[in-house]
Amino acid sequence: MSSLYTRSKEFTRSRKSQSDSPPASPSPIAKTLRHERLSRLESEGSSHTTTDTYSDRASAKARREARIASLTSRVEEDCQRDYRKLYESALTENQKLKTKLQEAQRELADVKSKLEKVAQQKQEKTSDRSTMLEVEKRERRALERKMSEMEEEMKG
């Protein structure tokens, strides 16, 4: 039990030593941003009057509104361009699909006509066969009659 206790104690000590270390130094960008903020705060100081702060606020508001307006106009232009591109691509795709559809319809019509021709030929052949079979049956009967007549003559 004593060995487990010492291990857990060491583990907690190592954790504490890691958390006690000082944080990493800020990046150079963060330092420059902080410096700019401090210089702006120092420059504003107490030298401004109320009219100056009001005009500063008004100009800041005007700049912000102008920036927002320019951003929205850019976004609208981008959206219009995107819609135009989408519309044009949809049109070209539709044209391609229409031509494919027309080709498939032509192919279907060709296959149907070939199928009809084959069906007609088959029907003609079967009707020809049936008539041939009937003719052959008649001839066979006629020959059988003649044979039976000849057999009777030979007997008689």
mmCIF file of N, CA, C and O in Angstrom, residues 6-101:
data_model
loop_
_atom_site.group_PDB
_atom_site.id
_atom_site.type_symbol
_atom_site.label_atom_id
_atom_site.label_comp_id
_atom_site.label_asym_id
_atom_site.label_seq_id
_atom_site.Cartn_x
_atom_site.Cartn_y
_atom_site.Cartn_z
ATOM 1 N N THR A 6 2.933 6.509 -2.517
ATOM 2 C CA THR A 6 4.046 7.343 -2.956
ATOM 3 C C THR A 6 3.914 7.683 -4.431
ATOM 4 O O THR A 6 4.238 8.778 -4.842
ATOM 5 N N ARG A 7 3.417 6.721 -5.202
ATOM 6 C CA ARG A 7 3.255 7.002 -6.641
ATOM 7 C C ARG A 7 2.249 8.120 -6.867
ATOM 8 O O ARG A 7 2.466 9.026 -7.653
ATOM 9 N N SER A 8 1.126 8.036 -6.200
ATOM 10 C CA SER A 8 0.104 9.056 -6.417
ATOM 11 C C SER A 8 0.589 10.415 -5.928
ATOM 12 O O SER A 8 0.265 11.442 -6.505
ATOM 13 N N LYS A 9 1.366 10.433 -4.873
ATOM 14 C CA LYS A 9 1.902 11.682 -4.368
ATOM 15 C C LYS A 9 2.861 12.308 -5.384
ATOM 16 O O LYS A 9 2.815 13.504 -5.654
ATOM 17 N N GLU A 10 3.706 11.469 -5.970
ATOM 18 C CA GLU A 10 4.652 11.966 -6.972
ATOM 19 C C GLU A 10 3.902 12.499 -8.188
ATOM 20 O O GLU A 10 4.262 13.503 -8.790
ATOM 21 N N PHE A 11 2.824 11.789 -8.565
ATOM 22 C CA PHE A 11 2.051 12.193 -9.731
ATOM 23 C C PHE A 11 1.422 13.566 -9.522
ATOM 24 O O PHE A 11 1.462 14.417 -10.397
ATOM 25 N N THR A 12 0.877 13.797 -8.347
ATOM 26 C CA THR A 12 0.273 15.104 -8.074
ATOM 27 C C THR A 12 1.330 16.187 -8.016
ATOM 28 O O THR A 12 1.102 17.302 -8.439
ATOM 29 N N ARG A 13 2.507 15.856 -7.515
ATOM 30 C CA ARG A 13 3.584 16.842 -7.475
ATOM 31 C C ARG A 13 4.014 17.238 -8.877
ATOM 32 O O ARG A 13 4.260 18.400 -9.139
ATOM 33 N N SER A 14 4.080 16.253 -9.742
ATOM 34 C CA SER A 14 4.504 16.580 -11.108
ATOM 35 C C SER A 14 3.459 17.451 -11.792
ATOM 36 O O SER A 14 3.798 18.330 -12.571
ATOM 37 N N ARG A 15 2.202 17.224 -11.502
ATOM 38 C CA ARG A 15 1.158 18.068 -12.074
ATOM 39 C C ARG A 15 1.285 19.501 -11.586
ATOM 40 O O ARG A 15 1.151 20.439 -12.338
ATOM 41 N N LYS A 16 1.519 19.647 -10.312
ATOM 42 C CA LYS A 16 1.635 20.987 -9.754
ATOM 43 C C LYS A 16 2.816 21.725 -10.355
ATOM 44 O O LYS A 16 2.737 22.894 -10.670
ATOM 45 N N SER A 17 3.898 21.020 -10.549
ATOM 46 C CA SER A 17 5.074 21.695 -11.086
ATOM 47 C C SER A 17 4.835 22.146 -12.524
ATOM 48 O O SER A 17 5.337 23.167 -12.944
ATOM 49 N N GLN A 18 4.038 21.405 -13.270
ATOM 50 C CA GLN A 18 3.738 21.813 -14.648
ATOM 51 C C GLN A 18 2.828 23.022 -14.670
ATOM 52 O O GLN A 18 2.990 23.921 -15.481
ATOM 53 N N SER A 19 1.842 23.048 -13.768
ATOM 54 C CA SER A 19 0.905 24.175 -13.777
ATOM 55 C C SER A 19 1.529 25.434 -13.200
ATOM 56 O O SER A 19 1.062 26.534 -13.459
ATOM 57 N N ASP A 20 2.566 25.294 -12.381
ATOM 58 C CA ASP A 20 3.215 26.452 -11.784
ATOM 59 C C ASP A 20 4.144 27.172 -12.748
ATOM 60 O O ASP A 20 4.596 28.276 -12.462
ATOM 61 N N SER A 21 4.427 26.551 -13.880
ATOM 62 C CA SER A 21 5.360 27.184 -14.820
ATOM 63 C C SER A 21 4.719 28.434 -15.405
ATOM 64 O O SER A 21 3.515 28.489 -15.607
ATOM 65 N N PRO A 22 5.507 29.442 -15.730
ATOM 66 C CA PRO A 22 4.956 30.695 -16.256
ATOM 67 C C PRO A 22 4.401 30.471 -17.670
ATOM 68 O O PRO A 22 4.863 29.610 -18.400
ATOM 69 N N PRO A 23 3.396 31.252 -18.056
ATOM 70 C CA PRO A 23 2.813 31.083 -19.394
ATOM 71 C C PRO A 23 3.813 31.484 -20.482
ATOM 72 O O PRO A 23 4.749 32.241 -20.248
ATOM 73 N N ALA A 24 3.565 30.959 -21.662
ATOM 74 C CA ALA A 24 4.447 31.258 -22.786
ATOM 75 C C ALA A 24 4.350 32.737 -23.133
ATOM 76 O O ALA A 24 3.321 33.375 -22.923
ATOM 77 N N SER A 25 5.396 33.284 -23.692
ATOM 78 C CA SER A 25 5.400 34.709 -24.020
ATOM 79 C C SER A 25 4.465 34.947 -25.204
ATOM 80 O O SER A 25 4.326 34.108 -26.082
ATOM 81 N N PRO A 26 3.782 36.097 -25.232
ATOM 82 C CA PRO A 26 2.831 36.373 -26.315
ATOM 83 C C PRO A 26 3.562 36.513 -27.657
ATOM 84 O O PRO A 26 4.746 36.834 -27.722
ATOM 85 N N SER A 27 2.822 36.286 -28.699
ATOM 86 C CA SER A 27 3.407 36.364 -30.038
ATOM 87 C C SER A 27 3.730 37.817 -30.379
ATOM 88 O O SER A 27 3.182 38.746 -29.783
ATOM 89 N N PRO A 28 4.600 38.036 -31.361
ATOM 90 C CA PRO A 28 4.944 39.423 -31.747
ATOM 91 C C PRO A 28 3.741 40.207 -32.245
ATOM 92 O O PRO A 28 3.643 41.413 -32.021
ATOM 93 N N ILE A 29 2.781 39.535 -32.872
ATOM 94 C CA ILE A 29 1.588 40.231 -33.377
ATOM 95 C C ILE A 29 0.768 40.752 -32.208
ATOM 96 O O ILE A 29 0.299 41.887 -32.212
ATOM 97 N N ALA A 30 0.597 39.895 -31.191
ATOM 98 C CA ALA A 30 -0.164 40.310 -30.014
ATOM 99 C C ALA A 30 0.515 41.496 -29.334
ATOM 100 O O ALA A 30 -0.154 42.419 -28.844
ATOM 101 N N LYS A 31 1.846 41.484 -29.301
ATOM 102 C CA LYS A 31 2.575 42.600 -28.684
ATOM 103 C C LYS A 31 2.328 43.892 -29.441
ATOM 104 O O LYS A 31 2.092 44.953 -28.848
ATOM 105 N N THR A 32 2.367 43.839 -30.766
ATOM 106 C CA THR A 32 2.162 45.063 -31.548
ATOM 107 C C THR A 32 0.741 45.553 -31.407
ATOM 108 O O THR A 32 0.505 46.769 -31.330
ATOM 109 N N LEU A 33 -0.239 44.641 -31.367
ATOM 110 C CA LEU A 33 -1.623 45.073 -31.198
ATOM 111 C C LEU A 33 -1.811 45.742 -29.850
ATOM 112 O O LEU A 33 -2.490 46.768 -29.734
ATOM 113 N N ARG A 34 -1.230 45.163 -28.826
ATOM 114 C CA ARG A 34 -1.333 45.737 -27.485
ATOM 115 C C ARG A 34 -0.678 47.123 -27.468
ATOM 116 O O ARG A 34 -1.205 48.078 -26.897
ATOM 117 N N HIS A 35 0.469 47.266 -28.129
ATOM 118 C CA HIS A 35 1.174 48.538 -28.179
ATOM 119 C C HIS A 35 0.318 49.591 -28.889
ATOM 120 O O HIS A 35 0.240 50.749 -28.461
ATOM 121 N N GLU A 36 -0.345 49.196 -30.001
ATOM 122 C CA GLU A 36 -1.195 50.139 -30.726
ATOM 123 C C GLU A 36 -2.365 50.599 -29.865
ATOM 124 O O GLU A 36 -2.724 51.778 -29.858
ATOM 125 N N ARG A 37 -2.978 49.664 -29.148
ATOM 126 C CA ARG A 37 -4.089 50.035 -28.274
ATOM 127 C C ARG A 37 -3.631 51.027 -27.202
ATOM 128 O O ARG A 37 -4.306 52.024 -26.937
ATOM 129 N N LEU A 38 -2.486 50.749 -26.602
ATOM 130 C CA LEU A 38 -1.970 51.642 -25.560
ATOM 131 C C LEU A 38 -1.660 53.025 -26.127
ATOM 132 O O LEU A 38 -1.959 54.051 -25.505
ATOM 133 N N SER A 39 -1.081 53.052 -27.320
ATOM 134 C CA SER A 39 -0.747 54.358 -27.901
ATOM 135 C C SER A 39 -2.006 55.131 -28.246
ATOM 136 O O SER A 39 -2.056 56.354 -28.093
ATOM 137 N N ARG A 40 -3.060 54.444 -28.694
ATOM 138 C CA ARG A 40 -4.318 55.129 -28.977
ATOM 139 C C ARG A 40 -4.935 55.681 -27.705
ATOM 140 O O ARG A 40 -5.436 56.813 -27.676
ATOM 141 N N LEU A 41 -4.911 54.867 -26.658
ATOM 142 C CA LEU A 41 -5.470 55.337 -25.383
ATOM 143 C C LEU A 41 -4.695 56.540 -24.861
ATOM 144 O O LEU A 41 -5.287 57.503 -24.356
ATOM 145 N N GLU A 42 -3.372 56.516 -24.973
ATOM 146 C CA GLU A 42 -2.559 57.631 -24.496
ATOM 147 C C GLU A 42 -2.783 58.874 -25.333
ATOM 148 O O GLU A 42 -2.814 59.992 -24.830
ATOM 149 N N SER A 43 -2.945 58.698 -26.640
ATOM 150 C CA SER A 43 -3.125 59.863 -27.507
ATOM 151 C C SER A 43 -4.494 60.503 -27.280
ATOM 152 O O SER A 43 -4.641 61.711 -27.426
ATOM 153 N N GLU A 44 -5.509 59.689 -26.933
ATOM 154 C CA GLU A 44 -6.832 60.255 -26.686
ATOM 155 C C GLU A 44 -6.798 61.089 -25.417
ATOM 156 O O GLU A 44 -7.317 62.189 -25.381
ATOM 157 N N GLY A 45 -6.210 60.559 -24.379
ATOM 158 C CA GLY A 45 -5.982 61.271 -23.110
ATOM 159 C C GLY A 45 -7.084 62.227 -22.712
ATOM 160 O O GLY A 45 -8.238 62.070 -23.052
ATOM 161 N N SER A 46 -6.740 63.271 -22.017
ATOM 162 C CA SER A 46 -7.710 64.253 -21.525
ATOM 163 C C SER A 46 -7.684 65.512 -22.373
ATOM 164 O O SER A 46 -8.308 66.500 -22.017
ATOM 165 N N SER A 47 -6.962 65.543 -23.490
ATOM 166 C CA SER A 47 -6.851 66.760 -24.286
ATOM 167 C C SER A 47 -8.095 67.011 -25.131
ATOM 168 O O SER A 47 -8.268 68.105 -25.652
ATOM 169 N N HIS A 48 -8.937 66.016 -25.292
ATOM 170 C CA HIS A 48 -10.136 66.180 -26.116
ATOM 171 C C HIS A 48 -11.228 66.890 -25.335
ATOM 172 O O HIS A 48 -11.399 66.695 -24.149
ATOM 173 N N THR A 49 -11.966 67.693 -26.055
ATOM 174 C CA THR A 49 -13.141 68.315 -25.460
ATOM 175 C C THR A 49 -14.348 67.477 -25.817
ATOM 176 O O THR A 49 -14.249 66.522 -26.567
ATOM 177 N N THR A 50 -15.500 67.876 -25.327
ATOM 178 C CA THR A 50 -16.714 67.105 -25.588
ATOM 179 C C THR A 50 -17.085 67.157 -27.060
ATOM 180 O O THR A 50 -17.575 66.187 -27.613
ATOM 181 N N THR A 51 -16.858 68.276 -27.731
ATOM 182 C CA THR A 51 -17.182 68.379 -29.154
ATOM 183 C C THR A 51 -16.253 67.487 -29.975
ATOM 184 O O THR A 51 -16.655 66.919 -30.976
ATOM 185 N N ASP A 52 -14.991 67.409 -29.537
ATOM 186 C CA ASP A 52 -14.047 66.547 -30.245
ATOM 187 C C ASP A 52 -14.476 65.093 -30.147
ATOM 188 O O ASP A 52 -14.444 64.365 -31.134
ATOM 189 N N THR A 53 -14.867 64.662 -28.958
ATOM 190 C CA THR A 53 -15.283 63.265 -28.794
ATOM 191 C C THR A 53 -16.557 63.006 -29.579
ATOM 192 O O THR A 53 -16.728 61.935 -30.166
ATOM 193 N N TYR A 54 -17.468 64.011 -29.614
ATOM 194 C CA TYR A 54 -18.693 63.843 -30.385
ATOM 195 C C TYR A 54 -18.382 63.716 -31.864
ATOM 196 O O TYR A 54 -18.910 62.849 -32.556
ATOM 197 N N SER A 55 -17.496 64.568 -32.378
ATOM 198 C CA SER A 55 -17.141 64.498 -33.801
ATOM 199 C C SER A 55 -16.383 63.207 -34.101
ATOM 200 O O SER A 55 -16.549 62.619 -35.173
ATOM 201 N N ASP A 56 -15.542 62.790 -33.149
ATOM 202 C CA ASP A 56 -14.835 61.516 -33.338
ATOM 203 C C ASP A 56 -15.819 60.364 -33.410
ATOM 204 O O ASP A 56 -15.691 59.475 -34.249
ATOM 205 N N ARG A 57 -16.809 60.398 -32.529
ATOM 206 C CA ARG A 57 -17.817 59.345 -32.544
ATOM 207 C C ARG A 57 -18.615 59.361 -33.834
ATOM 208 O O ARG A 57 -18.899 58.329 -34.431
ATOM 209 N N ALA A 58 -18.988 60.561 -34.282
ATOM 210 C CA ALA A 58 -19.767 60.687 -35.510
ATOM 211 C C ALA A 58 -18.953 60.204 -36.706
ATOM 212 O O ALA A 58 -19.466 59.498 -37.577
ATOM 213 N N SER A 59 -17.679 60.596 -36.747
ATOM 214 C CA SER A 59 -16.847 60.158 -37.876
ATOM 215 C C SER A 59 -16.609 58.647 -37.818
ATOM 216 O O SER A 59 -16.594 57.979 -38.847
ATOM 217 N N ALA A 60 -16.451 58.109 -36.626
ATOM 218 C CA ALA A 60 -16.270 56.661 -36.485
ATOM 219 C C ALA A 60 -17.523 55.932 -36.940
ATOM 220 O O ALA A 60 -17.454 54.913 -37.637
ATOM 221 N N LYS A 61 -18.665 56.510 -36.554
ATOM 222 C CA LYS A 61 -19.932 55.895 -36.968
ATOM 223 C C LYS A 61 -20.087 55.963 -38.483
ATOM 224 O O LYS A 61 -20.494 54.997 -39.121
ATOM 225 N N ALA A 62 -19.742 57.096 -39.078
ATOM 226 C CA ALA A 62 -19.829 57.248 -40.521
ATOM 227 C C ALA A 62 -18.885 56.276 -41.229
ATOM 228 O O ALA A 62 -19.252 55.658 -42.235
ATOM 229 N N ARG A 63 -17.672 56.149 -40.682
ATOM 230 C CA ARG A 63 -16.723 55.199 -41.284
ATOM 231 C C ARG A 63 -17.252 53.766 -41.192
ATOM 232 O O ARG A 63 -17.163 52.997 -42.138
ATOM 233 N N ARG A 64 -17.811 53.432 -40.034
ATOM 234 C CA ARG A 64 -18.345 52.083 -39.833
ATOM 235 C C ARG A 64 -19.500 51.812 -40.806
ATOM 236 O O ARG A 64 -19.573 50.762 -41.435
ATOM 237 N N GLU A 65 -20.405 52.806 -40.955
ATOM 238 C CA GLU A 65 -21.530 52.636 -41.873
ATOM 239 C C GLU A 65 -21.049 52.508 -43.316
ATOM 240 O O GLU A 65 -21.575 51.702 -44.087
ATOM 241 N N ALA A 66 -20.052 53.291 -43.684
ATOM 242 C CA ALA A 66 -19.502 53.211 -45.041
ATOM 243 C C ALA A 66 -18.866 51.839 -45.270
ATOM 244 O O ALA A 66 -19.024 51.233 -46.342
ATOM 245 N N ARG A 67 -18.149 51.369 -44.264
ATOM 246 C CA ARG A 67 -17.512 50.050 -44.371
ATOM 247 C C ARG A 67 -18.572 48.950 -44.518
ATOM 248 O O ARG A 67 -18.462 48.068 -45.364
ATOM 249 N N ILE A 68 -19.629 49.038 -43.728
ATOM 250 C CA ILE A 68 -20.712 48.051 -43.803
ATOM 251 C C ILE A 68 -21.405 48.115 -45.157
ATOM 252 O O ILE A 68 -21.707 47.094 -45.769
ATOM 253 N N ALA A 69 -21.646 49.338 -45.654
ATOM 254 C CA ALA A 69 -22.297 49.496 -46.952
ATOM 255 C C ALA A 69 -21.439 48.901 -48.061
ATOM 256 O O ALA A 69 -21.940 48.221 -48.969
ATOM 257 N N SER A 70 -20.135 49.152 -47.998
ATOM 258 C CA SER A 70 -19.265 48.606 -49.039
ATOM 259 C C SER A 70 -19.218 47.081 -48.959
ATOM 260 O O SER A 70 -19.200 46.396 -49.979
ATOM 261 N N LEU A 71 -19.212 46.556 -47.740
ATOM 262 C CA LEU A 71 -19.212 45.099 -47.580
ATOM 263 C C LEU A 71 -20.503 44.491 -48.115
ATOM 264 O O LEU A 71 -20.473 43.470 -48.807
ATOM 265 N N THR A 72 -21.641 45.105 -47.806
ATOM 266 C CA THR A 72 -22.912 44.557 -48.286
ATOM 267 C C THR A 72 -23.003 44.646 -49.799
ATOM 268 O O THR A 72 -23.504 43.735 -50.443
ATOM 269 N N SER A 73 -22.497 45.748 -50.377
ATOM 270 C CA SER A 73 -22.535 45.851 -51.841
ATOM 271 C C SER A 73 -21.630 44.799 -52.469
ATOM 272 O O SER A 73 -21.965 44.201 -53.480
ATOM 273 N N ARG A 74 -20.493 44.538 -51.853
ATOM 274 C CA ARG A 74 -19.603 43.490 -52.352
ATOM 275 C C ARG A 74 -20.274 42.126 -52.261
ATOM 276 O O ARG A 74 -20.208 41.330 -53.189
ATOM 277 N N VAL A 75 -20.931 41.886 -51.145
ATOM 278 C CA VAL A 75 -21.609 40.603 -50.947
ATOM 279 C C VAL A 75 -22.720 40.442 -51.978
ATOM 280 O O VAL A 75 -22.884 39.374 -52.575
ATOM 281 N N GLU A 76 -23.484 41.519 -52.209
ATOM 282 C CA GLU A 76 -24.560 41.457 -53.195
ATOM 283 C C GLU A 76 -24.004 41.196 -54.590
ATOM 284 O O GLU A 76 -24.550 40.397 -55.349
ATOM 285 N N GLU A 77 -22.906 41.877 -54.943
ATOM 286 C CA GLU A 77 -22.292 41.655 -56.248
ATOM 287 C C GLU A 77 -21.801 40.220 -56.377
ATOM 288 O O GLU A 77 -21.988 39.577 -57.408
ATOM 289 N N ASP A 78 -21.175 39.719 -55.312
ATOM 290 C CA ASP A 78 -20.705 38.335 -55.332
ATOM 291 C C ASP A 78 -21.862 37.369 -55.486
ATOM 292 O O ASP A 78 -21.784 36.403 -56.245
ATOM 293 N N CYS A 79 -22.968 37.645 -54.774
ATOM 294 C CA CYS A 79 -24.136 36.780 -54.871
ATOM 295 C C CYS A 79 -24.701 36.810 -56.284
ATOM 296 O O CYS A 79 -25.055 35.771 -56.838
ATOM 297 N N GLN A 80 -24.788 38.016 -56.875
ATOM 298 C CA GLN A 80 -25.303 38.125 -58.236
ATOM 299 C C GLN A 80 -24.395 37.383 -59.210
ATOM 300 O O GLN A 80 -24.858 36.696 -60.101
ATOM 301 N N ARG A 81 -23.110 37.503 -59.033
ATOM 302 C CA ARG A 81 -22.173 36.792 -59.896
ATOM 303 C C ARG A 81 -22.327 35.295 -59.725
ATOM 304 O O ARG A 81 -22.328 34.545 -60.689
ATOM 305 N N ASP A 82 -22.461 34.885 -58.463
ATOM 306 C CA ASP A 82 -22.632 33.461 -58.198
ATOM 307 C C ASP A 82 -23.921 32.948 -58.829
ATOM 308 O O ASP A 82 -23.935 31.886 -59.441
ATOM 309 N N TYR A 83 -25.014 33.701 -58.686
ATOM 310 C CA TYR A 83 -26.273 33.280 -59.283
ATOM 311 C C TYR A 83 -26.165 33.239 -60.795
ATOM 312 O O TYR A 83 -26.689 32.335 -61.442
ATOM 313 N N ARG A 84 -25.484 34.214 -61.363
ATOM 314 C CA ARG A 84 -25.322 34.236 -62.809
ATOM 315 C C ARG A 84 -24.518 33.023 -63.265
ATOM 316 O O ARG A 84 -24.877 32.360 -64.240
ATOM 317 N N LYS A 85 -23.445 32.724 -62.543
ATOM 318 C CA LYS A 85 -22.641 31.552 -62.895
ATOM 319 C C LYS A 85 -23.461 30.277 -62.761
ATOM 320 O O LYS A 85 -23.412 29.399 -63.623
ATOM 321 N N LEU A 86 -24.213 30.173 -61.682
ATOM 322 C CA LEU A 86 -25.057 28.996 -61.481
ATOM 323 C C LEU A 86 -26.099 28.879 -62.587
ATOM 324 O O LEU A 86 -26.355 27.788 -63.100
ATOM 325 N N TYR A 87 -26.693 30.022 -62.959
ATOM 326 C CA TYR A 87 -27.701 30.020 -64.019
ATOM 327 C C TYR A 87 -27.091 29.575 -65.342
ATOM 328 O O TYR A 87 -27.659 28.745 -66.051
ATOM 329 N N GLU A 88 -25.921 30.122 -65.657
ATOM 330 C CA GLU A 88 -25.267 29.751 -66.913
ATOM 331 C C GLU A 88 -24.866 28.282 -66.924
ATOM 332 O O GLU A 88 -25.046 27.590 -67.928
ATOM 333 N N SER A 89 -24.362 27.785 -65.817
ATOM 334 C CA SER A 89 -23.990 26.373 -65.772
ATOM 335 C C SER A 89 -25.227 25.492 -65.867
ATOM 336 O O SER A 89 -25.195 24.434 -66.507
ATOM 337 N N ALA A 90 -26.333 25.920 -65.263
ATOM 338 C CA ALA A 90 -27.572 25.148 -65.360
ATOM 339 C C ALA A 90 -28.076 25.130 -66.802
ATOM 340 O O ALA A 90 -28.551 24.097 -67.293
ATOM 341 N N LEU A 91 -27.962 26.264 -67.489
ATOM 342 C CA LEU A 91 -28.384 26.307 -68.896
ATOM 343 C C LEU A 91 -27.562 25.361 -69.760
ATOM 344 O O LEU A 91 -28.111 24.621 -70.583
ATOM 345 N N THR A 92 -26.253 25.392 -69.592
ATOM 346 C CA THR A 92 -25.407 24.505 -70.402
ATOM 347 C C THR A 92 -25.697 23.048 -70.088
ATOM 348 O O THR A 92 -25.760 22.208 -70.991
ATOM 349 N N GLU A 93 -25.908 22.754 -68.823
ATOM 350 C CA GLU A 93 -26.219 21.368 -68.445
ATOM 351 C C GLU A 93 -27.555 20.940 -69.037
ATOM 352 O O GLU A 93 -27.699 19.819 -69.532
ATOM 353 N N ASN A 94 -28.536 21.857 -69.030
ATOM 354 C CA ASN A 94 -29.839 21.547 -69.623
ATOM 355 C C ASN A 94 -29.713 21.279 -71.110
ATOM 356 O O ASN A 94 -30.355 20.364 -71.643
ATOM 357 N N GLN A 95 -28.899 22.077 -71.805
ATOM 358 C CA GLN A 95 -28.708 21.862 -73.237
ATOM 359 C C GLN A 95 -28.084 20.494 -73.507
ATOM 360 O O GLN A 95 -28.498 19.778 -74.410
ATOM 361 N N LYS A 96 -27.080 20.141 -72.708
ATOM 362 C CA LYS A 96 -26.443 18.835 -72.863
ATOM 363 C C LYS A 96 -27.452 17.715 -72.639
ATOM 364 O O LYS A 96 -27.505 16.740 -73.396
ATOM 365 N N LEU A 97 -28.270 17.878 -71.602
ATOM 366 C CA LEU A 97 -29.260 16.853 -71.300
ATOM 367 C C LEU A 97 -30.318 16.750 -72.391
ATOM 368 O O LEU A 97 -30.773 15.657 -72.732
ATOM 369 N N LYS A 98 -30.688 17.898 -72.967
ATOM 370 C CA LYS A 98 -31.668 17.883 -74.061
ATOM 371 C C LYS A 98 -31.127 17.140 -75.263
ATOM 372 O O LYS A 98 -31.830 16.351 -75.892
ATOM 373 N N THR A 99 -29.861 17.397 -75.601
ATOM 374 C CA THR A 99 -29.284 16.688 -76.752
ATOM 375 C C THR A 99 -29.186 15.196 -76.475
ATOM 376 O O THR A 99 -29.471 14.378 -77.358
ATOM 377 N N LYS A 100 -28.824 14.823 -75.267
ATOM 378 C CA LYS A 100 -28.770 13.403 -74.911
ATOM 379 C C LYS A 100 -30.157 12.773 -75.005
ATOM 380 O O LYS A 100 -30.308 11.649 -75.489
ATOM 381 N N LEU A 101 -31.173 13.507 -74.554
ATOM 382 C CA LEU A 101 -32.539 13.011 -74.610
ATOM 383 C C LEU A 101 -32.987 12.816 -76.054
ATOM 384 O O LEU A 101 -33.597 11.797 -76.393
#
